[in-house]
XYZ file of C-alpha atoms in Angstrom:
460
model
C -145.200 -75.984 -30.238
C -148.249 -73.517 -31.442
C -151.417 -73.822 -32.489
C -154.254 -71.847 -33.964
C -157.240 -70.828 -32.916
C -159.894 -68.368 -34.423
C -163.725 -67.869 -34.528
C -166.169 -67.300 -37.250
C -170.018 -66.651 -37.522
C -172.148 -67.277 -40.681
C -175.668 -66.375 -41.444
C -178.334 -67.910 -43.776
C -181.330 -69.998 -44.387
C -181.838 -73.627 -44.537
C -185.100 -75.369 -45.515
C -185.507 -79.227 -44.335
C -187.224 -81.685 -46.750
C -190.883 -81.663 -45.992
C -190.754 -78.113 -44.480
C -192.289 -75.426 -46.487
C -190.568 -72.523 -45.364
C -186.904 -71.176 -45.197
C -185.659 -70.990 -41.581
C -183.065 -68.818 -40.642
C -179.957 -70.082 -39.480
C -176.767 -69.062 -37.527
C -173.421 -70.977 -36.832
C -171.000 -69.607 -34.031
C -168.097 -71.627 -34.465
C -164.371 -71.651 -33.086
C -161.782 -73.350 -35.160
C -158.723 -75.182 -32.968
C -155.763 -76.722 -34.872
C -152.689 -78.279 -33.313
C -150.491 -76.221 -35.890
C -150.030 -73.006 -37.157
C -152.383 -72.528 -40.000
C -150.625 -72.242 -43.223
C -152.530 -71.539 -46.001
C -150.950 -73.149 -49.014
C -151.222 -76.582 -47.223
C -154.335 -78.722 -45.947
C -155.195 -78.028 -42.470
C -157.822 -79.895 -40.387
C -159.187 -77.927 -37.476
C -161.623 -79.069 -34.641
C -164.981 -77.215 -34.853
C -167.049 -76.096 -31.773
C -169.533 -73.843 -31.357
C -173.430 -73.363 -31.692
C -176.059 -74.065 -34.387
C -179.088 -71.900 -34.118
C -182.093 -72.687 -36.507
C -185.056 -70.663 -35.882
C -187.762 -72.719 -34.269
C -186.089 -75.995 -34.570
C -182.605 -75.865 -32.710
C -180.060 -73.925 -30.494
C -177.510 -76.525 -29.595
C -173.828 -77.247 -29.487
C -171.816 -78.767 -31.909
C -171.203 -82.214 -30.698
C -168.706 -83.123 -33.311
C -167.141 -80.782 -36.038
C -164.186 -80.487 -38.381
C -163.167 -78.120 -40.782
C -160.615 -78.808 -43.791
C -158.801 -75.735 -44.596
C -157.410 -76.036 -48.196
C -157.794 -72.836 -50.095
C -154.817 -73.559 -52.351
C -154.129 -77.169 -52.242
C -157.738 -78.257 -52.723
C -159.470 -74.927 -53.494
C -161.898 -75.625 -50.881
C -163.070 -74.872 -47.207
C -165.016 -77.589 -45.819
C -167.310 -77.586 -42.939
C -168.713 -80.965 -41.197
C -170.661 -80.848 -38.181
C -173.239 -82.913 -35.943
C -175.806 -81.127 -33.602
C -179.342 -82.084 -32.197
C -182.579 -80.462 -33.560
C -185.833 -81.093 -31.975
C -184.658 -84.682 -30.695
C -183.094 -85.267 -34.226
C -179.324 -85.719 -34.694
C -178.364 -83.920 -37.763
C -175.146 -83.792 -39.870
C -174.250 -80.270 -41.713
C -171.695 -80.958 -44.723
C -170.638 -78.030 -46.861
C -167.843 -76.370 -48.437
C -166.943 -72.947 -49.950
C -165.307 -73.713 -53.450
C -162.321 -71.160 -53.842
C -161.851 -69.748 -57.150
C -159.428 -66.772 -58.352
C -162.452 -65.555 -60.482
C -164.657 -64.635 -57.509
C -162.291 -64.530 -54.693
C -164.471 -62.866 -52.262
C -167.972 -64.722 -53.026
C -165.900 -68.193 -53.340
C -164.637 -67.489 -49.562
C -167.937 -65.933 -47.916
C -170.870 -68.201 -49.341
C -171.370 -71.797 -47.898
C -173.975 -74.199 -49.532
C -174.623 -76.715 -47.275
C -176.658 -80.138 -47.008
C -178.181 -81.481 -44.084
C -178.247 -85.499 -43.309
C -179.856 -87.580 -40.785
C -178.641 -91.290 -40.360
C -176.781 -90.390 -43.886
C -180.023 -89.588 -45.639
C -180.407 -86.159 -47.061
C -182.622 -84.090 -44.808
C -182.469 -80.475 -46.297
C -180.304 -77.777 -47.660
C -179.371 -74.109 -47.367
C -177.016 -71.429 -47.810
C -174.858 -69.325 -45.365
C -172.813 -66.436 -45.962
C -169.840 -64.824 -44.069
C -170.909 -61.306 -43.138
C -168.205 -59.074 -44.477
C -169.382 -55.672 -42.858
C -170.171 -57.051 -39.280
C -167.960 -60.064 -39.296
C -164.615 -59.689 -40.789
C -163.121 -57.382 -38.242
C -164.151 -59.919 -35.157
C -162.913 -62.759 -37.489
C -159.557 -61.221 -37.859
C -158.872 -60.217 -34.185
C -159.984 -63.344 -32.981
C -156.627 -65.459 -34.361
C -154.634 -66.729 -31.674
C -151.605 -68.755 -31.824
C -151.396 -70.397 -28.430
C -148.721 -72.702 -27.199
C -149.905 -76.312 -26.977
C -149.006 -77.707 -23.576
C -149.092 -81.248 -22.572
C -151.527 -81.593 -19.320
C -149.130 -84.256 -17.787
C -146.299 -81.967 -17.740
C -148.219 -79.751 -15.087
C -148.256 -82.679 -12.675
C -144.071 -82.544 -12.079
C -143.437 -81.426 -8.582
C -142.253 -77.751 -8.303
C -140.835 -77.815 -5.074
C -137.247 -76.615 -5.108
C -135.840 -77.235 -1.577
C -136.869 -73.837 -0.545
C -138.337 -73.901 2.983
C -141.764 -72.334 3.993
C -143.446 -73.876 0.705
C -146.435 -75.958 0.122
C -147.412 -78.130 -2.962
C -150.832 -79.503 -3.812
C -152.206 -82.080 -6.429
C -155.905 -82.417 -5.627
C -158.613 -84.256 -7.750
C -162.481 -83.762 -7.410
C -165.199 -85.563 -9.113
C -168.891 -86.420 -8.947
C -170.281 -90.155 -9.622
C -173.023 -89.641 -12.043
C -174.771 -92.964 -10.770
C -174.992 -92.113 -7.380
C -174.383 -88.080 -7.161
C -171.536 -88.939 -4.612
C -168.780 -86.309 -4.615
C -165.035 -87.463 -4.255
C -162.126 -85.708 -3.048
C -158.602 -86.444 -3.229
C -155.998 -84.074 -1.711
C -152.122 -84.631 -1.708
C -149.893 -82.189 -0.265
C -146.267 -81.554 0.538
C -145.204 -79.190 3.022
C -141.704 -77.900 3.642
C -141.754 -76.223 6.906
C -140.320 -72.737 7.342
C -138.055 -73.686 10.269
C -135.955 -75.856 7.599
C -136.859 -79.373 9.035
C -137.549 -82.010 6.577
C -140.463 -82.087 4.203
C -143.200 -84.235 4.483
C -146.165 -85.788 2.232
C -149.700 -85.968 3.680
C -153.164 -85.577 2.538
C -156.797 -87.074 2.652
C -159.317 -88.403 1.226
C -163.039 -87.581 1.476
C -167.093 -88.896 0.129
C -169.967 -86.646 -0.148
C -173.016 -88.977 -0.398
C -176.035 -87.177 -1.526
C -177.740 -88.790 1.444
C -175.806 -89.839 4.343
C -172.835 -88.762 6.518
C -169.683 -87.402 4.956
C -166.634 -89.445 5.366
C -162.967 -88.986 5.401
C -159.506 -90.211 6.276
C -156.041 -89.135 5.920
C -152.705 -90.356 5.059
C -149.350 -89.607 6.095
C -147.495 -87.866 7.152
C -144.281 -89.321 5.625
C -141.195 -88.220 4.221
C -141.175 -86.778 0.764
C -139.083 -88.732 -1.481
C -138.758 -86.427 -4.538
C -140.444 -88.489 -6.959
C -139.806 -87.484 -10.593
C -143.462 -87.447 -11.503
C -146.494 -86.062 -9.503
C -147.012 -87.318 -5.804
C -145.908 -90.050 -4.038
C -146.257 -90.885 -0.217
C -146.788 -94.552 1.357
C -149.236 -96.321 -0.596
C -150.680 -93.333 -2.285
C -149.817 -92.058 -5.938
C -151.263 -89.202 -8.255
C -149.483 -88.923 -11.397
C -150.893 -87.735 -14.648
C -153.878 -90.022 -15.589
C -153.725 -92.198 -12.528
C -154.726 -91.934 -8.979
C -154.104 -95.074 -6.538
C -154.084 -95.296 -2.822
C -155.637 -96.164 0.413
C -156.404 -94.410 3.851
C -158.023 -96.389 6.678
C -161.166 -97.903 5.163
C -160.989 -96.011 1.733
C -159.486 -97.667 -1.573
C -159.296 -95.978 -4.937
C -157.958 -96.962 -8.272
C -158.620 -94.358 -10.951
C -157.957 -93.302 -14.336
C -158.232 -89.997 -15.474
C -158.739 -88.670 -19.414
C -158.665 -85.052 -19.797
C -161.032 -83.217 -21.835
C -159.700 -80.023 -23.211
C -156.873 -77.838 -22.489
C -155.250 -76.837 -19.234
C -156.763 -73.675 -17.469
C -154.693 -70.972 -15.680
C -156.843 -69.429 -12.761
C -154.337 -67.242 -11.707
C -152.016 -65.271 -14.156
C -149.991 -67.895 -16.308
C -146.603 -66.345 -15.594
C -147.459 -66.418 -11.556
C -147.386 -70.501 -12.301
C -144.073 -70.384 -14.245
C -142.290 -67.768 -12.099
C -143.751 -68.072 -8.340
C -143.491 -64.248 -7.520
C -147.118 -64.331 -5.812
C -147.787 -65.792 -2.418
C -149.474 -68.952 -3.907
C -150.741 -69.573 -7.660
C -153.299 -72.278 -8.808
C -154.068 -73.938 -12.018
C -155.870 -76.701 -13.646
C -153.891 -79.065 -15.561
C -157.250 -80.961 -16.334
C -159.967 -78.602 -16.135
C -162.445 -81.108 -17.445
C -161.732 -84.601 -17.232
C -163.650 -87.974 -17.195
C -162.767 -90.602 -14.264
C -163.317 -94.177 -14.418
C -162.433 -96.862 -11.834
C -163.383 -98.212 -8.309
C -163.477 -96.138 -5.224
C -164.813 -97.664 -1.962
C -165.090 -96.758 1.647
C -166.638 -98.859 4.255
C -169.511 -100.735 2.929
C -170.147 -98.790 -0.195
C -168.218 -99.219 -3.518
C -168.684 -96.722 -6.486
C -167.841 -98.054 -9.955
C -166.824 -94.735 -11.847
C -167.508 -94.525 -15.457
C -167.427 -91.204 -17.279
C -167.300 -89.546 -13.745
C -167.089 -85.554 -14.749
C -164.269 -83.781 -12.514
C -160.945 -81.801 -12.454
C -157.413 -82.000 -11.311
C -155.801 -78.843 -9.927
C -152.428 -77.636 -8.679
C -151.400 -75.059 -5.987
C -147.701 -74.177 -5.048
C -146.884 -71.164 -2.609
C -146.073 -70.195 0.768
C -149.119 -71.386 2.388
C -152.789 -70.408 2.549
C -154.429 -67.125 2.672
C -155.872 -65.051 5.529
C -159.389 -66.133 4.162
C -160.357 -67.749 0.954
C -163.257 -69.175 -1.258
C -162.912 -71.657 -3.997
C -165.310 -73.317 -6.647
C -165.149 -75.342 -9.588
C -168.119 -76.042 -11.583
C -168.643 -78.573 -14.502
C -171.616 -76.535 -16.378
C -172.204 -79.088 -18.495
C -171.705 -78.922 -22.570
C -167.991 -78.522 -22.164
C -168.352 -75.325 -19.864
C -166.531 -74.735 -16.955
C -166.269 -72.267 -14.286
C -163.233 -71.853 -11.804
C -162.978 -69.129 -9.094
C -160.548 -68.607 -6.295
C -160.996 -65.410 -4.084
C -158.658 -64.613 -1.482
C -157.743 -62.342 1.316
C -153.520 -62.123 1.431
C -152.104 -63.259 4.529
C -149.305 -60.832 4.405
C -149.281 -57.951 7.146
C -150.827 -54.796 5.760
C -153.201 -56.674 3.253
C -155.498 -58.359 5.303
C -157.984 -55.442 5.673
C -158.175 -55.308 1.704
C -161.111 -56.714 -0.198
C -160.480 -60.246 -1.433
C -159.005 -60.735 -4.791
C -161.375 -62.615 -7.285
C -159.764 -64.972 -9.931
C -162.674 -66.049 -12.068
C -162.278 -68.110 -15.249
C -165.472 -69.075 -17.191
C -164.647 -71.220 -20.417
C -168.103 -71.482 -22.180
C -168.239 -72.382 -25.806
C -164.394 -73.019 -25.809
C -163.786 -69.238 -24.889
C -162.362 -67.841 -21.655
C -163.761 -65.137 -20.072
C -162.535 -62.733 -19.041
C -160.034 -62.953 -21.591
C -156.730 -62.494 -19.047
C -156.934 -63.570 -15.532
C -155.675 -60.661 -13.942
C -158.776 -58.680 -15.151
C -161.166 -60.067 -12.553
C -158.615 -59.352 -9.692
C -157.559 -55.860 -10.366
C -159.810 -54.454 -13.080
C -158.622 -51.411 -14.980
C -156.209 -49.564 -13.081
C -157.868 -50.671 -9.741
C -161.386 -49.886 -11.185
C -164.209 -52.465 -12.178
C -162.489 -55.484 -9.926
C -164.665 -58.572 -9.254
C -166.235 -58.675 -5.530
C -166.862 -61.568 -3.267
C -168.804 -61.678 -0.026
C -167.542 -64.764 2.223
C -169.845 -66.400 4.364
C -171.426 -70.139 5.014
C -173.625 -71.569 4.322
C -173.759 -69.023 1.238
C -171.117 -67.109 -0.352
C -171.251 -64.753 -3.492
C -168.901 -63.432 -6.485
C -170.289 -60.756 -8.842
C -168.094 -58.958 -11.291
C -168.471 -57.245 -14.917
C -166.072 -56.103 -17.865
C -167.432 -53.766 -20.620
C -170.263 -55.992 -22.004
C -170.560 -58.797 -19.571
C -171.432 -59.173 -15.853
C -171.653 -62.266 -13.935
C -173.332 -63.398 -10.625
C -172.263 -66.587 -8.837
C -174.277 -67.853 -5.825
C -172.563 -70.883 -4.021
C -174.613 -72.821 -1.117
C -172.580 -75.424 1.013
C -175.174 -77.112 3.383
C -173.576 -77.849 6.497
C -174.647 -81.645 6.472
C -172.685 -81.993 3.274
C -169.632 -79.767 4.195
C -166.484 -81.071 5.829
C -164.365 -79.226 8.186
C -160.693 -80.073 8.365
C -157.885 -78.648 10.066
C -153.996 -78.878 9.142
C -151.009 -76.664 9.614
C -149.192 -74.226 6.957
C -145.534 -74.319 6.601
C -145.066 -71.602 9.183
C -146.873 -73.859 11.750
C -150.157 -71.655 11.426
C -153.502 -73.537 12.013
C -155.720 -73.336 9.011
C -159.335 -74.585 8.710
C -160.824 -75.376 5.301
C -164.690 -76.323 5.007
C -164.967 -78.219 1.911
C -168.209 -79.456 0.292
C -167.898 -81.971 -3.172
C -171.814 -81.751 -3.159
C -172.664 -77.886 -3.044
C -175.072 -76.226 -4.775
C -174.728 -73.198 -7.362
C -176.326 -70.858 -9.676
C -174.546 -69.074 -12.230
C -176.033 -65.881 -14.319
C -174.097 -64.448 -17.066
C -175.718 -61.331 -18.644
C -174.486 -59.262 -21.860
C -175.297 -55.314 -22.568
C -177.599 -54.903 -25.445
C -178.597 -51.255 -24.803
C -179.606 -53.076 -21.139
C -178.423 -55.799 -19.450
C -179.674 -59.207 -20.727
C -179.451 -62.646 -19.760
C -177.040 -64.421 -21.952
C -176.701 -67.815 -20.212
C -177.613 -69.371 -16.924
C -176.551 -72.421 -15.091
C -177.919 -74.209 -11.980
C -176.112 -76.982 -10.328
C -177.852 -79.188 -7.555
C -175.325 -80.974 -5.414
C -172.709 -81.349 -8.088
C -170.740 -78.192 -7.316
C -167.338 -78.435 -5.778
C -166.587 -75.611 -3.273
C -164.827 -74.436 -0.241
C -164.238 -71.899 2.363
C -161.087 -71.572 4.396
C -159.407 -69.231 7.043
C -156.157 -69.456 9.053
């Protein structure tokens, strides 16, 4: 089933009650429906984006709904909530569609502002036809609506020399402790029986990083997710125990899946490996205990991801960063393990989802650029590694710090028997700067994560 996604920008003025002057207002909105938009019917869409009011607000849309009914009800209604100067305001208004004034009625939006149900102001916004029509029409997409739970099903088809991974990372908001749950199936290249194994780790803000392993046990080929010994990882639920670790956690995805590599590479495994996130943003509730410490998780932010392929790269780095406000950044940078490719610069797959838009638009863009030009770059190293890159109008710099005292080193074996080492921190630091070209490079957004970034560097 397909949905509809489009963006819209409107400009105007608004005056708050008790305020003597009009203030400029700008709405940058993204509408998303679970069905294909049909103008002759009433369609309801979710609204996200930003509200900017001069001298008062530059805030994300917290809740929003768009009622699209130009024929059935002769209106297009906008309702959204945002925070301005510490006040929670609601904006409500609609375009009254009429055949006598088709252009004006579809471009003029009178609005009323409310605070706690009481009128707080009013204004008028307009859709700028000259500058806004082309971006509006080009923004329409009709994506497939995918169920995140469907991506948890095992992919391994019995071919020797494959590995498959389910992993979840999260941060407890109460204590700042990072949690890592790694579940893996390895099918040895020599054709011997596949086995299930993995590990669990806790990264407290202060104190020693601790971990425990589970397995290996025979792989029983469950129909859904991972199952090995007492450990289970399926869509929406993570349960298990290893040594003195115990956990029982529920997962609630918040948004769409995210394909770090090209979508086709997950459906058709032609690359050495591919990674994607069924739950690129999720919240977690439950209990996680180790030794004498017990975490009671409530709305803990994190994500669940999947890997399928021939094994690890020759060298790699990985970052998952929940940037807040619904924004998320995922990076995989790797040097292929195949002979002849090890001397090449790392391929960088970077996906920034900000304001419900994913940049770069295509996953291949950061890895191969245009005809090999403009590829993103990664500089490996510890405790710091970086990724930089640019497209025509935007450029980004990401700096990741993995302090030694908050980094766990683990060894394991790939399907071909080669030794692999990963150095993981679920309490890393990261700084992200996104710039846009406006005659010169100017800052557009920046994020700073102190001990809440999830990162890894490894090699074979």
